[in-house]
Amino acid sequence: MSADVRALEPQAKEILARYDQKKAAMLPLLHLVQERFGLISPEAERWVGEQTGVAVSHVHEVVTFYTMYRTKAIGRCHIQVCTNLPCVLRGAESALAYLKERLGIDVGETTPDGQFTLSSVECLCACEIAPMAQVNDRYVGPLDRSAIDRVLEEGGHVA
């Protein structure tokens, strides 16, 4: 991937030019890498560290802290179920159990066909539709069996 990551340097220069301090460009550079490769590898973490002057260990801490960054490939449809208290009180655990049953996978796994990845995440700041999930870039809730069935039947392409 080294040659591939270096191919991002023209875009990286544009991103870096927007900031007074190079380290402020870390998150946008991580987004750039993930957009291109679908995940952030250790090599990409080193490259971002070089571009920003930030220690690779700190880049790795950022990558593993935020749920929006991935260190392994995911399915075409990423279902992230909120398991914070408001969602749990309104049924997130049963929704998650139903998803695991329907998909035949556990949290952190991807279906064998590569279509769905299931994750549990902390608060997604949409308590008004609890229990809820983020399906790719869309919020779905309240997350009951019919909403789950609709998401799965549509292959994750929710409106």
Short mmCIF file of N, CA and C in Angstrom, two decimals:
data_model
loop_
_atom_site.label_atom_id
_atom_site.label_comp_id
_atom_site.label_asym_id
_atom_site.label_seq_id
_atom_site.Cartn_x
_atom_site.Cartn_y
_atom_site.Cartn_z
N MET A 1 0.82 -1.20 0.00
CA MET A 1 0.00 0.00 0.00
C MET A 1 0.86 1.26 0.00
N SER A 2 2.18 1.16 0.23
CA SER A 2 2.99 2.37 0.37
C SER A 2 2.92 3.28 -0.84
N ALA A 3 3.05 2.71 -2.02
CA ALA A 3 2.94 3.53 -3.23
C ALA A 3 1.53 4.11 -3.33
N ASP A 4 0.55 3.33 -2.92
CA ASP A 4 -0.83 3.79 -2.97
C ASP A 4 -1.05 4.98 -2.05
N VAL A 5 -0.53 4.91 -0.83
CA VAL A 5 -0.71 6.00 0.13
C VAL A 5 -0.01 7.25 -0.39
N ARG A 6 1.17 7.08 -0.94
CA ARG A 6 1.90 8.24 -1.48
C ARG A 6 1.15 8.88 -2.63
N ALA A 7 0.32 8.12 -3.31
CA ALA A 7 -0.47 8.70 -4.40
C ALA A 7 -1.47 9.74 -3.89
N LEU A 8 -1.72 9.75 -2.59
CA LEU A 8 -2.64 10.72 -2.00
C LEU A 8 -1.97 12.05 -1.68
N GLU A 9 -0.66 12.15 -1.90
CA GLU A 9 0.06 13.36 -1.50
C GLU A 9 -0.45 14.64 -2.15
N PRO A 10 -0.87 14.66 -3.42
CA PRO A 10 -1.42 15.92 -3.96
C PRO A 10 -2.66 16.39 -3.18
N GLN A 11 -3.57 15.46 -2.87
CA GLN A 11 -4.75 15.84 -2.08
C GLN A 11 -4.34 16.22 -0.66
N ALA A 12 -3.34 15.53 -0.11
CA ALA A 12 -2.87 15.84 1.24
C ALA A 12 -2.32 17.26 1.30
N LYS A 13 -1.59 17.67 0.28
CA LYS A 13 -1.05 19.03 0.26
C LYS A 13 -2.17 20.07 0.27
N GLU A 14 -3.24 19.79 -0.48
CA GLU A 14 -4.39 20.71 -0.49
C GLU A 14 -5.03 20.78 0.90
N ILE A 15 -5.17 19.64 1.54
CA ILE A 15 -5.77 19.61 2.88
C ILE A 15 -4.87 20.33 3.87
N LEU A 16 -3.58 20.04 3.85
CA LEU A 16 -2.65 20.67 4.78
C LEU A 16 -2.61 22.18 4.62
N ALA A 17 -2.80 22.66 3.40
CA ALA A 17 -2.76 24.10 3.14
C ALA A 17 -3.91 24.86 3.82
N ARG A 18 -4.95 24.15 4.19
CA ARG A 18 -6.11 24.79 4.84
C ARG A 18 -5.87 25.11 6.31
N TYR A 19 -4.82 24.57 6.89
CA TYR A 19 -4.63 24.67 8.34
C TYR A 19 -3.33 25.38 8.68
N ASP A 20 -3.37 26.19 9.74
CA ASP A 20 -2.17 26.86 10.22
C ASP A 20 -1.20 25.87 10.85
N GLN A 21 -1.74 24.86 11.50
CA GLN A 21 -0.92 23.82 12.12
C GLN A 21 -1.19 22.50 11.41
N LYS A 22 -0.12 21.82 11.00
CA LYS A 22 -0.28 20.58 10.25
C LYS A 22 -1.07 19.52 11.02
N LYS A 23 -0.89 19.47 12.33
CA LYS A 23 -1.58 18.43 13.10
C LYS A 23 -3.10 18.59 13.05
N ALA A 24 -3.58 19.78 12.76
CA ALA A 24 -5.02 20.01 12.65
C ALA A 24 -5.62 19.29 11.45
N ALA A 25 -4.78 18.86 10.52
CA ALA A 25 -5.26 18.17 9.32
C ALA A 25 -5.37 16.66 9.51
N MET A 26 -5.09 16.16 10.72
CA MET A 26 -5.08 14.72 10.92
C MET A 26 -6.42 14.07 10.57
N LEU A 27 -7.53 14.57 11.09
CA LEU A 27 -8.83 13.94 10.83
C LEU A 27 -9.19 13.97 9.34
N PRO A 28 -9.04 15.12 8.65
CA PRO A 28 -9.33 15.11 7.22
C PRO A 28 -8.43 14.15 6.43
N LEU A 29 -7.17 14.03 6.84
CA LEU A 29 -6.27 13.09 6.14
C LEU A 29 -6.70 11.65 6.39
N LEU A 30 -7.13 11.36 7.60
CA LEU A 30 -7.63 10.01 7.88
C LEU A 30 -8.88 9.71 7.05
N HIS A 31 -9.75 10.70 6.92
CA HIS A 31 -10.94 10.52 6.05
C HIS A 31 -10.51 10.25 4.61
N LEU A 32 -9.53 10.99 4.13
CA LEU A 32 -9.03 10.81 2.77
C LEU A 32 -8.54 9.38 2.56
N VAL A 33 -7.73 8.89 3.48
CA VAL A 33 -7.21 7.53 3.39
C VAL A 33 -8.35 6.51 3.39
N GLN A 34 -9.27 6.67 4.32
CA GLN A 34 -10.36 5.70 4.43
C GLN A 34 -11.28 5.74 3.21
N GLU A 35 -11.53 6.93 2.69
CA GLU A 35 -12.34 7.04 1.46
C GLU A 35 -11.70 6.26 0.32
N ARG A 36 -10.39 6.36 0.21
CA ARG A 36 -9.67 5.72 -0.88
C ARG A 36 -9.54 4.21 -0.71
N PHE A 37 -9.23 3.76 0.52
CA PHE A 37 -8.90 2.35 0.75
C PHE A 37 -9.95 1.57 1.53
N GLY A 38 -10.93 2.26 2.11
CA GLY A 38 -11.97 1.58 2.87
C GLY A 38 -11.60 1.28 4.31
N LEU A 39 -10.34 1.52 4.67
CA LEU A 39 -9.86 1.29 6.02
C LEU A 39 -8.57 2.07 6.21
N ILE A 40 -8.09 2.09 7.44
CA ILE A 40 -6.83 2.78 7.74
C ILE A 40 -5.85 1.74 8.27
N SER A 41 -4.86 1.45 7.47
CA SER A 41 -3.85 0.44 7.82
C SER A 41 -2.76 1.07 8.70
N PRO A 42 -1.94 0.24 9.35
CA PRO A 42 -0.81 0.78 10.11
C PRO A 42 0.12 1.63 9.23
N GLU A 43 0.29 1.22 8.00
CA GLU A 43 1.11 2.00 7.07
C GLU A 43 0.50 3.38 6.81
N ALA A 44 -0.82 3.41 6.66
CA ALA A 44 -1.50 4.69 6.45
C ALA A 44 -1.40 5.57 7.70
N GLU A 45 -1.45 4.94 8.88
CA GLU A 45 -1.27 5.71 10.12
C GLU A 45 0.11 6.36 10.14
N ARG A 46 1.14 5.60 9.72
CA ARG A 46 2.50 6.17 9.67
C ARG A 46 2.55 7.35 8.70
N TRP A 47 1.91 7.19 7.54
CA TRP A 47 1.91 8.24 6.52
C TRP A 47 1.22 9.50 7.05
N VAL A 48 0.08 9.34 7.71
CA VAL A 48 -0.62 10.50 8.29
C VAL A 48 0.26 11.16 9.35
N GLY A 49 0.95 10.35 10.15
CA GLY A 49 1.87 10.90 11.13
C GLY A 49 2.98 11.72 10.49
N GLU A 50 3.52 11.21 9.39
CA GLU A 50 4.57 11.94 8.66
C GLU A 50 4.03 13.25 8.09
N GLN A 51 2.84 13.21 7.54
CA GLN A 51 2.26 14.39 6.92
C GLN A 51 1.96 15.48 7.95
N THR A 52 1.60 15.08 9.16
CA THR A 52 1.14 16.04 10.16
C THR A 52 2.16 16.33 11.26
N GLY A 53 3.24 15.55 11.29
CA GLY A 53 4.22 15.73 12.36
C GLY A 53 3.73 15.20 13.70
N VAL A 54 2.77 14.31 13.67
CA VAL A 54 2.19 13.73 14.88
C VAL A 54 2.75 12.31 15.05
N ALA A 55 3.02 11.93 16.28
CA ALA A 55 3.52 10.58 16.56
C ALA A 55 2.52 9.54 16.06
N VAL A 56 3.05 8.46 15.49
CA VAL A 56 2.19 7.40 14.96
C VAL A 56 1.31 6.83 16.07
N SER A 57 1.84 6.74 17.27
CA SER A 57 1.03 6.22 18.39
C SER A 57 -0.20 7.09 18.63
N HIS A 58 -0.05 8.40 18.47
CA HIS A 58 -1.20 9.29 18.66
C HIS A 58 -2.19 9.13 17.50
N VAL A 59 -1.69 9.00 16.28
CA VAL A 59 -2.58 8.76 15.13
C VAL A 59 -3.38 7.49 15.38
N HIS A 60 -2.71 6.44 15.85
CA HIS A 60 -3.40 5.17 16.12
C HIS A 60 -4.46 5.35 17.21
N GLU A 61 -4.13 6.11 18.25
CA GLU A 61 -5.12 6.38 19.30
C GLU A 61 -6.37 7.05 18.74
N VAL A 62 -6.18 7.99 17.83
CA VAL A 62 -7.31 8.69 17.21
C VAL A 62 -8.13 7.71 16.37
N VAL A 63 -7.44 6.90 15.57
CA VAL A 63 -8.12 5.94 14.69
C VAL A 63 -8.95 4.96 15.51
N THR A 64 -8.42 4.50 16.62
CA THR A 64 -9.14 3.49 17.41
C THR A 64 -10.14 4.11 18.38
N PHE A 65 -10.06 5.41 18.63
CA PHE A 65 -11.02 6.08 19.50
C PHE A 65 -12.34 6.34 18.78
N TYR A 66 -12.27 6.86 17.57
CA TYR A 66 -13.48 7.24 16.84
C TYR A 66 -14.05 6.04 16.08
N THR A 67 -15.36 5.82 16.23
CA THR A 67 -15.99 4.69 15.52
C THR A 67 -16.11 4.94 14.02
N MET A 68 -15.91 6.17 13.58
CA MET A 68 -16.02 6.46 12.15
C MET A 68 -14.81 5.95 11.37
N TYR A 69 -13.71 5.65 12.06
CA TYR A 69 -12.52 5.13 11.39
C TYR A 69 -12.45 3.63 11.56
N ARG A 70 -12.00 2.96 10.51
CA ARG A 70 -11.95 1.50 10.52
C ARG A 70 -10.53 1.00 10.26
N THR A 71 -10.15 -0.05 10.97
CA THR A 71 -8.85 -0.68 10.76
C THR A 71 -8.99 -2.02 10.04
N LYS A 72 -10.22 -2.40 9.75
CA LYS A 72 -10.44 -3.60 8.94
C LYS A 72 -11.61 -3.34 8.01
N ALA A 73 -11.64 -4.10 6.93
CA ALA A 73 -12.68 -3.91 5.91
C ALA A 73 -14.05 -4.23 6.50
N ILE A 74 -15.05 -3.55 5.98
CA ILE A 74 -16.43 -3.79 6.41
C ILE A 74 -17.28 -4.12 5.18
N GLY A 75 -18.49 -4.56 5.44
CA GLY A 75 -19.42 -4.87 4.36
C GLY A 75 -19.93 -3.61 3.68
N ARG A 76 -20.64 -3.82 2.58
CA ARG A 76 -21.20 -2.68 1.83
C ARG A 76 -22.21 -1.91 2.67
N CYS A 77 -22.86 -2.59 3.59
CA CYS A 77 -23.82 -1.95 4.49
C CYS A 77 -23.33 -2.11 5.92
N HIS A 78 -23.03 -0.99 6.55
CA HIS A 78 -22.54 -1.01 7.93
C HIS A 78 -23.68 -0.60 8.85
N ILE A 79 -24.13 -1.53 9.67
CA ILE A 79 -25.21 -1.27 10.62
C ILE A 79 -24.59 -1.08 12.00
N GLN A 80 -24.72 0.14 12.53
CA GLN A 80 -24.16 0.48 13.84
C GLN A 80 -25.32 0.75 14.80
N VAL A 81 -25.53 -0.17 15.72
CA VAL A 81 -26.63 -0.05 16.67
C VAL A 81 -26.15 0.69 17.91
N CYS A 82 -26.88 1.73 18.28
CA CYS A 82 -26.56 2.48 19.50
C CYS A 82 -26.91 1.63 20.71
N THR A 83 -25.93 1.46 21.60
CA THR A 83 -26.17 0.68 22.81
C THR A 83 -25.96 1.53 24.07
N ASN A 84 -26.16 2.82 23.93
CA ASN A 84 -26.11 3.70 25.08
C ASN A 84 -27.43 3.61 25.84
N LEU A 85 -27.45 4.09 27.07
CA LEU A 85 -28.57 3.87 27.97
C LEU A 85 -29.95 4.22 27.40
N PRO A 86 -30.17 5.39 26.80
CA PRO A 86 -31.52 5.68 26.30
C PRO A 86 -32.00 4.66 25.26
N CYS A 87 -31.10 4.22 24.39
CA CYS A 87 -31.50 3.22 23.39
C CYS A 87 -31.72 1.86 24.03
N VAL A 88 -30.88 1.49 25.00
CA VAL A 88 -31.06 0.22 25.69
C VAL A 88 -32.40 0.19 26.43
N LEU A 89 -32.73 1.29 27.08
CA LEU A 89 -34.00 1.34 27.82
C LEU A 89 -35.21 1.22 26.89
N ARG A 90 -35.01 1.54 25.61
CA ARG A 90 -36.13 1.48 24.67
C ARG A 90 -36.04 0.28 23.73
N GLY A 91 -35.12 -0.68 23.99
CA GLY A 91 -35.13 -1.92 23.24
C GLY A 91 -33.95 -2.21 22.34
N ALA A 92 -32.85 -1.51 22.49
CA ALA A 92 -31.69 -1.73 21.62
C ALA A 92 -31.14 -3.15 21.72
N GLU A 93 -31.15 -3.72 22.92
CA GLU A 93 -30.60 -5.06 23.08
C GLU A 93 -31.40 -6.09 22.30
N SER A 94 -32.72 -5.98 22.31
CA SER A 94 -33.53 -6.94 21.55
C SER A 94 -33.38 -6.68 20.05
N ALA A 95 -33.24 -5.42 19.66
CA ALA A 95 -33.00 -5.12 18.24
C ALA A 95 -31.68 -5.70 17.78
N LEU A 96 -30.65 -5.57 18.60
CA LEU A 96 -29.34 -6.11 18.27
C LEU A 96 -29.39 -7.64 18.20
N ALA A 97 -30.09 -8.26 19.13
CA ALA A 97 -30.24 -9.73 19.11
C ALA A 97 -30.96 -10.17 17.84
N TYR A 98 -31.99 -9.44 17.43
CA TYR A 98 -32.72 -9.78 16.21
C TYR A 98 -31.83 -9.62 14.98
N LEU A 99 -31.04 -8.56 14.94
CA LEU A 99 -30.11 -8.37 13.82
C LEU A 99 -29.10 -9.51 13.75
N LYS A 100 -28.55 -9.91 14.89
CA LYS A 100 -27.58 -11.00 14.93
C LYS A 100 -28.22 -12.29 14.41
N GLU A 101 -29.46 -12.53 14.83
CA GLU A 101 -30.18 -13.72 14.39
C GLU A 101 -30.44 -13.69 12.88
N ARG A 102 -30.95 -12.58 12.39
CA ARG A 102 -31.27 -12.45 10.96
C ARG A 102 -30.02 -12.53 10.08
N LEU A 103 -28.94 -11.90 10.52
CA LEU A 103 -27.73 -11.87 9.71
C LEU A 103 -26.85 -13.10 9.90
N GLY A 104 -27.03 -13.80 11.01
CA GLY A 104 -26.20 -14.96 11.30
C GLY A 104 -24.77 -14.59 11.66
N ILE A 105 -24.58 -13.40 12.20
CA ILE A 105 -23.25 -12.94 12.61
C ILE A 105 -23.34 -12.30 13.98
N ASP A 106 -22.19 -12.07 14.57
CA ASP A 106 -22.13 -11.38 15.86
C ASP A 106 -21.64 -9.96 15.64
N VAL A 107 -21.68 -9.16 16.67
CA VAL A 107 -21.17 -7.79 16.61
C VAL A 107 -19.69 -7.84 16.23
N GLY A 108 -19.31 -6.97 15.31
CA GLY A 108 -17.93 -6.91 14.84
C GLY A 108 -17.65 -7.83 13.66
N GLU A 109 -18.66 -8.53 13.18
CA GLU A 109 -18.48 -9.46 12.06
C GLU A 109 -19.18 -8.96 10.81
N THR A 110 -18.78 -9.56 9.69
CA THR A 110 -19.36 -9.25 8.38
C THR A 110 -19.94 -10.53 7.81
N THR A 111 -21.09 -10.42 7.15
CA THR A 111 -21.70 -11.60 6.54
C THR A 111 -20.76 -12.17 5.48
N PRO A 112 -20.82 -13.49 5.25
CA PRO A 112 -19.92 -14.11 4.29
C PRO A 112 -19.98 -13.51 2.88
N ASP A 113 -21.14 -12.96 2.50
CA ASP A 113 -21.26 -12.36 1.16
C ASP A 113 -20.72 -10.92 1.12
N GLY A 114 -20.26 -10.41 2.26
CA GLY A 114 -19.69 -9.07 2.30
C GLY A 114 -20.73 -7.95 2.27
N GLN A 115 -21.99 -8.30 2.43
CA GLN A 115 -23.04 -7.29 2.34
C GLN A 115 -23.19 -6.48 3.63
N PHE A 116 -23.22 -7.14 4.79
CA PHE A 116 -23.52 -6.45 6.05
C PHE A 116 -22.41 -6.63 7.07
N THR A 117 -22.11 -5.54 7.77
CA THR A 117 -21.25 -5.58 8.96
C THR A 117 -22.09 -5.02 10.10
N LEU A 118 -22.01 -5.68 11.25
CA LEU A 118 -22.79 -5.28 12.42
C LEU A 118 -21.87 -4.77 13.52
N SER A 119 -22.17 -3.59 14.03
CA SER A 119 -21.39 -3.00 15.12
C SER A 119 -22.33 -2.47 16.19
N SER A 120 -21.81 -2.40 17.41
CA SER A 120 -22.53 -1.67 18.46
C SER A 120 -21.67 -0.46 18.78
N VAL A 121 -22.32 0.67 18.97
CA VAL A 121 -21.60 1.92 19.20
C VAL A 121 -22.24 2.68 20.36
N GLU A 122 -21.48 3.61 20.89
CA GLU A 122 -22.01 4.49 21.92
C GLU A 122 -22.90 5.53 21.26
N CYS A 123 -23.36 6.45 21.99
CA CYS A 123 -24.38 7.42 21.60
C CYS A 123 -24.17 8.01 20.20
N LEU A 124 -25.22 7.98 19.41
CA LEU A 124 -25.23 8.60 18.08
C LEU A 124 -26.06 9.89 18.09
N CYS A 125 -26.43 10.33 19.29
CA CYS A 125 -27.12 11.62 19.48
C CYS A 125 -28.45 11.72 18.75
N ALA A 126 -29.22 10.65 18.80
CA ALA A 126 -30.55 10.67 18.20
C ALA A 126 -31.54 9.98 19.14
N CYS A 127 -31.49 10.36 20.39
CA CYS A 127 -32.33 9.73 21.42
C CYS A 127 -33.82 9.83 21.10
N GLU A 128 -34.20 10.84 20.34
CA GLU A 128 -35.62 11.02 20.03
C GLU A 128 -36.18 9.90 19.16
N ILE A 129 -35.30 9.11 18.51
CA ILE A 129 -35.78 7.99 17.70
C ILE A 129 -35.28 6.65 18.27
N ALA A 130 -34.93 6.64 19.55
CA ALA A 130 -34.41 5.43 20.20
C ALA A 130 -35.46 4.33 20.22
N PRO A 131 -35.02 3.08 20.12
CA PRO A 131 -33.66 2.67 19.82
C PRO A 131 -33.36 2.92 18.35
N MET A 132 -32.10 3.18 18.07
CA MET A 132 -31.77 3.55 16.70
C MET A 132 -30.44 2.97 16.27
N ALA A 133 -30.22 3.06 14.96
CA ALA A 133 -28.96 2.61 14.37
C ALA A 133 -28.58 3.57 13.26
N GLN A 134 -27.30 3.59 12.98
CA GLN A 134 -26.82 4.30 11.79
C GLN A 134 -26.53 3.23 10.75
N VAL A 135 -27.19 3.33 9.62
CA VAL A 135 -27.01 2.38 8.52
C VAL A 135 -26.29 3.14 7.42
N ASN A 136 -25.03 2.81 7.24
CA ASN A 136 -24.12 3.62 6.43
C ASN A 136 -24.19 5.06 6.94
N ASP A 137 -24.69 5.99 6.19
CA ASP A 137 -24.73 7.38 6.65
C ASP A 137 -26.12 7.85 7.06
N ARG A 138 -27.06 6.92 7.21
CA ARG A 138 -28.44 7.29 7.54
C ARG A 138 -28.83 6.77 8.92
N TYR A 139 -29.62 7.56 9.62
CA TYR A 139 -30.17 7.12 10.90
C TYR A 139 -31.49 6.41 10.67
N VAL A 140 -31.69 5.30 11.38
CA VAL A 140 -32.93 4.53 11.31
C VAL A 140 -33.44 4.34 12.74
N GLY A 141 -34.70 4.67 12.94
CA GLY A 141 -35.28 4.50 14.26
C GLY A 141 -36.71 4.98 14.25
N PRO A 142 -37.50 4.58 15.18
CA PRO A 142 -37.20 3.56 16.17
C PRO A 142 -36.91 2.21 15.49
N LEU A 143 -35.94 1.52 16.04
CA LEU A 143 -35.44 0.28 15.45
C LEU A 143 -36.21 -0.91 16.00
N ASP A 144 -37.33 -1.23 15.35
CA ASP A 144 -38.10 -2.40 15.72
C ASP A 144 -37.90 -3.46 14.64
N ARG A 145 -38.56 -4.60 14.79
CA ARG A 145 -38.36 -5.69 13.83
C ARG A 145 -38.74 -5.29 12.40
N SER A 146 -39.80 -4.53 12.24
CA SER A 146 -40.20 -4.14 10.88
C SER A 146 -39.17 -3.19 10.27
N ALA A 147 -38.61 -2.29 11.05
CA ALA A 147 -37.58 -1.39 10.53
C ALA A 147 -36.33 -2.18 10.15
N ILE A 148 -35.98 -3.15 10.99
CA ILE A 148 -34.81 -4.01 10.69
C ILE A 148 -35.06 -4.81 9.43
N ASP A 149 -36.24 -5.42 9.32
CA ASP A 149 -36.56 -6.20 8.12
C ASP A 149 -36.48 -5.33 6.87
N ARG A 150 -36.96 -4.11 6.96
CA ARG A 150 -36.93 -3.19 5.82
C ARG A 150 -35.48 -2.88 5.42
N VAL A 151 -34.64 -2.60 6.40
CA VAL A 151 -33.23 -2.31 6.12
C VAL A 151 -32.57 -3.51 5.44
N LEU A 152 -32.80 -4.70 5.96
CA LEU A 152 -32.17 -5.89 5.41
C LEU A 152 -32.70 -6.22 4.02
N GLU A 153 -34.00 -6.06 3.81
CA GLU A 153 -34.58 -6.33 2.49
C GLU A 153 -34.08 -5.35 1.45
N GLU A 154 -33.82 -4.12 1.86
CA GLU A 154 -33.33 -3.10 0.93
C GLU A 154 -31.82 -3.12 0.82
N GLY A 155 -31.18 -4.10 1.45
CA GLY A 155 -29.73 -4.21 1.37
C GLY A 155 -29.00 -3.05 2.00
N GLY A 156 -29.67 -2.36 2.91
CA GLY A 156 -29.05 -1.23 3.59
C GLY A 156 -29.27 0.09 2.90
N HIS A 157 -29.96 0.08 1.78
CA HIS A 157 -30.22 1.33 1.04
C HIS A 157 -31.50 1.96 1.57
N VAL A 158 -31.41 2.58 2.73
CA VAL A 158 -32.59 3.18 3.34
C VAL A 158 -32.75 4.62 2.88
N ALA A 159 -34.01 5.03 2.78
CA ALA A 159 -34.29 6.41 2.34
C ALA A 159 -34.31 7.36 3.50
#
